[in-house]
Amino acid sequence: MNDKAEFEIARGERANQLLTDPLLVEAFEIVEQELTSQWQNSPVRDAEGREKLFLTLKCLHKARAHLTSVLETGVMAKATLAQRAGQTLSSYFRR
């Protein structure tokens, strides 16, 4: 097995564990709700405060998106290895 593929698969599996961990899911949800609530309830005159809350919310989304991307890369690496293994076996049997 390719070392890079193994690395990507392991990272993807870890990202899956994190994204499905109840405590981390809860943390993401609570922080997102709090930031959204503070943003929506901020005074109109506090444009700078709302901008900071919005940017913080975007960073939270970016962190989740990164974990999702790592998960998807791992899934793709696993599928690619499985496909290569299948092609190798099928080419062996065609001889």
Coordinates of N, CA, C and O in Angstrom, one line a residue:
M1 N 0.8 -1.2 0.0 CA 0.0 0.0 0.0 C 0.9 1.2 0.0 O 1.9 1.3 0.6
N2 N 0.5 2.2 -0.7 CA 1.2 3.5 -0.8 C 1.2 4.2 0.6 O 0.1 4.4 1.2
D3 N 2.4 4.7 1.0 CA 2.5 5.4 2.3 C 1.6 6.7 2.3 O 0.9 6.9 3.3
K4 N 1.5 7.4 1.2 CA 0.7 8.6 1.2 C -0.7 8.3 1.3 O -1.5 8.9 2.0
A5 N -1.2 7.2 0.6 CA -2.6 6.8 0.7 C -2.9 6.3 2.1 O -4.0 6.7 2.6
E6 N -2.0 5.6 2.7 CA -2.2 5.1 4.1 C -2.4 6.3 5.0 O -3.2 6.3 5.9
F7 N -1.5 7.3 4.8 CA -1.6 8.5 5.6 C -2.9 9.2 5.5 O -3.6 9.6 6.4
E8 N -3.4 9.4 4.2 CA -4.6 10.1 3.9 C -5.8 9.3 4.5 O -6.8 9.9 5.0
I9 N -5.7 8.0 4.4 CA -6.8 7.1 4.9 C -6.9 7.3 6.4 O -8.0 7.4 7.0
A10 N -5.7 7.2 7.1 CA -5.7 7.4 8.6 C -6.2 8.8 9.0 O -7.0 8.9 10.0
R11 N -5.8 9.8 8.3 CA -6.3 11.2 8.6 C -7.8 11.2 8.4 O -8.6 11.8 9.2
G12 N -8.3 10.6 7.3 CA -9.7 10.6 7.0 C -10.5 9.9 8.1 O -11.6 10.3 8.5
E13 N -10.0 8.8 8.6 CA -10.7 8.0 9.7 C -10.7 8.8 10.9 O -11.7 8.9 11.7
R14 N -9.6 9.5 11.2 CA -9.5 10.4 12.4 C -10.5 11.6 12.3 O -11.2 11.9 13.3
A15 N -10.6 12.2 11.1 CA -11.5 13.3 10.9 C -12.9 12.8 11.1 O -13.8 13.5 11.7
N16 N -13.2 11.6 10.6 CA -14.6 11.0 10.8 C -14.9 10.8 12.3 O -16.0 11.1 12.7
Q17 N -13.9 10.3 13.0 CA -14.1 10.2 14.5 C -14.4 11.5 15.1 O -15.3 11.6 16.0
L18 N -13.7 12.5 14.7 CA -13.9 13.9 15.3 C -15.3 14.4 14.9 O -16.0 14.9 15.8
L19 N -15.6 14.3 13.6 CA -16.9 14.9 13.2 C -18.1 14.2 13.7 O -19.2 14.7 13.7
T20 N -17.9 12.9 14.2 CA -19.0 12.2 14.7 C -19.0 12.1 16.2 O -19.9 11.5 16.9
D21 N -17.9 12.6 16.8 CA -17.8 12.6 18.3 C -18.9 13.5 18.9 O -18.9 14.7 18.6
P22 N -19.7 12.9 19.8 CA -20.8 13.7 20.3 C -20.4 15.0 21.0 O -21.1 16.0 20.9
L23 N -19.3 15.0 21.7 CA -18.8 16.2 22.4 C -18.4 17.2 21.5 O -18.7 18.4 21.7
L24 N -17.7 16.9 20.4 CA -17.2 17.9 19.4 C -18.4 18.4 18.6 O -18.5 19.6 18.3
V25 N -19.4 17.5 18.3 CA -20.6 17.9 17.6 C -21.3 19.0 18.4 O -21.7 20.0 17.9
E26 N -21.5 18.6 19.7 CA -22.1 19.5 20.6 C -21.4 20.9 20.7 O -22.0 21.9 20.7
A27 N -20.1 20.8 20.8 CA -19.3 22.1 20.9 C -19.5 22.9 19.7 O -19.7 24.1 19.8
F28 N -19.4 22.3 18.5 CA -19.6 23.1 17.3 C -21.0 23.7 17.3 O -21.2 24.9 16.9
E29 N -22.0 23.0 17.6 CA -23.4 23.5 17.6 C -23.6 24.6 18.6 O -24.2 25.6 18.3
I30 N -23.1 24.4 19.8 CA -23.3 25.4 20.8 C -22.6 26.7 20.5 O -23.1 27.8 20.6
V31 N -21.3 26.6 20.1 CA -20.6 27.8 19.7 C -21.2 28.5 18.5 O -21.4 29.7 18.5
E32 N -21.7 27.7 17.5 CA -22.4 28.3 16.4 C -23.6 29.1 16.8 O -23.9 30.2 16.4
Q33 N -24.4 28.4 17.7 CA -25.7 29.0 18.1 C -25.4 30.3 18.9 O -26.1 31.3 18.7
E34 N -24.4 30.3 19.8 CA -24.0 31.5 20.6 C -23.6 32.6 19.7 O -24.0 33.8 19.9
L35 N -22.7 32.3 18.8 CA -22.2 33.4 17.9 C -23.3 33.9 17.0 O -23.4 35.2 16.9
T36 N -24.2 33.1 16.5 CA -25.3 33.5 15.7 C -26.2 34.4 16.5 O -26.7 35.5 16.1
S37 N -26.5 34.0 17.7 CA -27.4 34.7 18.6 C -26.8 36.1 18.9 O -27.5 37.1 18.9
Q38 N -25.5 36.1 19.3 CA -24.9 37.4 19.6 C -24.9 38.3 18.4 O -25.1 39.5 18.5
W39 N -24.6 37.7 17.3 CA -24.6 38.5 16.0 C -25.9 39.1 15.7 O -26.1 40.3 15.4
Q40 N -27.0 38.3 15.8 CA -28.3 38.7 15.5 C -28.8 39.8 16.5 O -29.6 40.7 16.2
N41 N -28.4 39.6 17.8 CA -28.9 40.5 18.8 C -28.0 41.7 19.1 O -28.2 42.5 20.1
S42 N -27.0 41.9 18.3 CA -26.0 43.0 18.5 C -26.7 44.3 18.1 O -27.5 44.3 17.2
P43 N -26.3 45.4 18.8 CA -26.9 46.7 18.4 C -26.5 47.1 17.0 O -25.4 46.8 16.5
V44 N -27.4 47.8 16.3 CA -27.1 48.2 15.0 C -25.8 49.1 14.9 O -25.1 49.0 13.9
R45 N -25.6 49.9 15.9 CA -24.4 50.8 15.9 C -23.1 50.0 16.1 O -22.0 50.6 15.9
D46 N -23.2 48.8 16.4 CA -21.9 48.0 16.7 C -21.5 47.2 15.5 O -21.4 45.9 15.5
A47 N -21.2 47.8 14.4 CA -20.8 47.2 13.1 C -19.5 46.4 13.3 O -19.4 45.3 12.8
E48 N -18.6 47.0 14.1 CA -17.3 46.3 14.3 C -17.5 45.0 15.1 O -16.9 44.0 14.8
G49 N -18.3 45.1 16.1 CA -18.6 43.9 16.9 C -19.3 42.8 16.1 O -18.9 41.6 16.2
R50 N -20.3 43.2 15.3 CA -20.9 42.2 14.4 C -20.0 41.6 13.4 O -20.0 40.4 13.1
E51 N -19.1 42.4 12.9 CA -18.1 41.9 11.9 C -17.2 40.9 12.6 O -16.9 39.8 12.0
K52 N -16.7 41.1 13.8 CA -15.9 40.2 14.6 C -16.7 38.9 14.8 O -16.1 37.8 14.7
L53 N -17.9 39.0 15.2 CA -18.7 37.8 15.4 C -18.9 37.0 14.1 O -18.8 35.7 14.1
F54 N -19.1 37.7 13.0 CA -19.3 37.0 11.7 C -18.0 36.3 11.3 O -18.1 35.2 10.9
L55 N -16.9 37.0 11.5 CA -15.6 36.4 11.1 C -15.3 35.1 12.0 O -14.8 34.1 11.5
T56 N -15.7 35.2 13.3 CA -15.5 34.1 14.2 C -16.3 32.9 13.7 O -15.9 31.8 13.7
L57 N -17.6 33.2 13.3 CA -18.5 32.2 12.8 C -17.9 31.6 11.6 O -18.0 30.3 11.4
K58 N -17.4 32.4 10.7 CA -16.8 31.9 9.4 C -15.6 31.0 9.8 O -15.4 29.9 9.1
C59 N -14.8 31.3 10.7 CA -13.7 30.5 11.1 C -14.2 29.1 11.7 O -13.6 28.1 11.4
L60 N -15.2 29.1 12.4 CA -15.8 27.9 12.9 C -16.3 27.0 11.8 O -16.0 25.8 11.7
H61 N -16.9 27.6 10.8 CA -17.4 26.9 9.6 C -16.2 26.3 8.8 O -16.2 25.2 8.3
K62 N -15.1 27.1 8.7 CA -13.9 26.7 8.0 C -13.2 25.5 8.7 O -12.8 24.6 8.0
A63 N -13.2 25.5 10.0 CA -12.6 24.4 10.7 C -13.4 23.1 10.5 O -12.8 22.1 10.2
R64 N -14.7 23.2 10.5 CA -15.6 22.0 10.2 C -15.4 21.6 8.7 O -15.3 20.4 8.5
A65 N -15.3 22.6 7.8 CA -15.1 22.2 6.4 C -13.8 21.6 6.2 O -13.7 20.7 5.4
H66 N -12.7 22.0 6.9 CA -11.4 21.3 6.8 C -11.5 19.9 7.2 O -11.0 19.0 6.5
L67 N -12.1 19.6 8.3 CA -12.3 18.2 8.8 C -13.1 17.4 7.8 O -12.7 16.3 7.5
T68 N -14.1 18.0 7.2 CA -14.9 17.3 6.2 C -14.0 17.0 5.0 O -14.1 15.9 4.4
S69 N -13.2 17.9 4.6 CA -12.3 17.8 3.4 C -11.3 16.6 3.7 O -11.1 15.8 2.8
V70 N -10.8 16.6 4.9 CA -9.8 15.5 5.2 C -10.5 14.2 5.2 O -10.0 13.2 4.7
L71 N -11.8 14.1 5.7 CA -12.6 12.9 5.7 C -12.8 12.4 4.3 O -12.6 11.3 3.9
E72 N -13.2 13.4 3.4 CA -13.5 13.0 2.0 C -12.2 12.6 1.3 O -12.3 11.7 0.4
T73 N -11.1 13.2 1.6 CA -9.8 12.8 0.9 C -9.5 11.4 1.4 O -9.0 10.6 0.5
G74 N -9.7 11.0 2.6 CA -9.5 9.7 3.1 C -10.4 8.7 2.4 O -9.9 7.6 2.1
V75 N -11.6 9.0 2.2 CA -12.6 8.1 1.6 C -12.1 7.9 0.1 O -12.1 6.8 -0.4
M76 N -11.7 9.0 -0.5 CA -11.3 8.9 -1.9 C -10.0 8.0 -2.0 O -9.8 7.2 -2.9
A77 N -9.1 8.2 -1.1 CA -7.8 7.4 -1.1 C -8.1 5.9 -0.9 O -7.6 5.1 -1.6
K78 N -9.1 5.6 0.0 CA -9.5 4.2 0.3 C -10.1 3.6 -1.0 O -9.8 2.5 -1.4
A79 N -11.0 4.4 -1.6 CA -11.6 3.9 -2.9 C -10.6 3.7 -4.0 O -10.7 2.7 -4.7
T80 N -9.7 4.6 -4.1 CA -8.6 4.5 -5.1 C -7.8 3.2 -4.9 O -7.5 2.5 -5.9
L81 N -7.4 3.0 -3.7 CA -6.7 1.8 -3.4 C -7.5 0.5 -3.7 O -7.0 -0.5 -4.2
A82 N -8.7 0.6 -3.3 CA -9.6 -0.6 -3.6 C -9.8 -0.8 -5.0 O -9.7 -2.0 -5.5
Q83 N -9.9 0.2 -5.8 CA -10.0 0.1 -7.2 C -8.7 -0.4 -7.8 O -8.8 -1.3 -8.7
R84 N -7.6 0.1 -7.4 CA -6.3 -0.4 -7.9 C -6.1 -1.9 -7.6 O -5.7 -2.7 -8.4
A85 N -6.5 -2.3 -6.4 CA -6.4 -3.7 -6.0 C -7.3 -4.6 -6.8 O -6.9 -5.7 -7.2
G86 N -8.5 -4.1 -7.1 CA -9.4 -4.8 -8.0 C -8.9 -4.9 -9.4 O -9.0 -6.0 -10.0
Q87 N -8.3 -3.9 -9.9 CA -7.7 -3.9 -11.2 C -6.5 -4.9 -11.3 O -6.4 -5.6 -12.2
T88 N -5.7 -4.9 -10.2 CA -4.6 -5.8 -10.2 C -5.0 -7.2 -10.2 O -4.5 -8.1 -10.9
L89 N -6.1 -7.5 -9.4 CA -6.6 -8.9 -9.3 C -7.2 -9.3 -10.6 O -7.0 -10.4 -11.1
S90 N -8.0 -8.4 -11.2 CA -8.7 -8.7 -12.5 C -7.6 -8.9 -13.6 O -7.8 -9.8 -14.4
S91 N -6.6 -8.1 -13.6 CA -5.6 -8.3 -14.6 C -4.8 -9.6 -14.4 O -4.4 -10.2 -15.4
Y92 N -4.6 -10.0 -13.2 CA -4.0 -11.3 -12.9 C -4.8 -12.4 -13.4 O -4.2 -13.4 -14.0
F93 N -6.1 -12.4 -13.2 CA -6.9 -13.5 -13.6 C -7.2 -13.5 -15.1 O -7.6 -14.5 -15.7
R94 N -6.9 -12.4 -15.8 CA -7.1 -12.4 -17.3 C -6.0 -13.1 -18.0 O -6.1 -13.4 -19.2
R95 N -4.9 -13.3 -17.4 CA -3.7 -13.9 -18.0 C -4.0 -15.3 -18.4 O -4.6 -16.2 -18.2

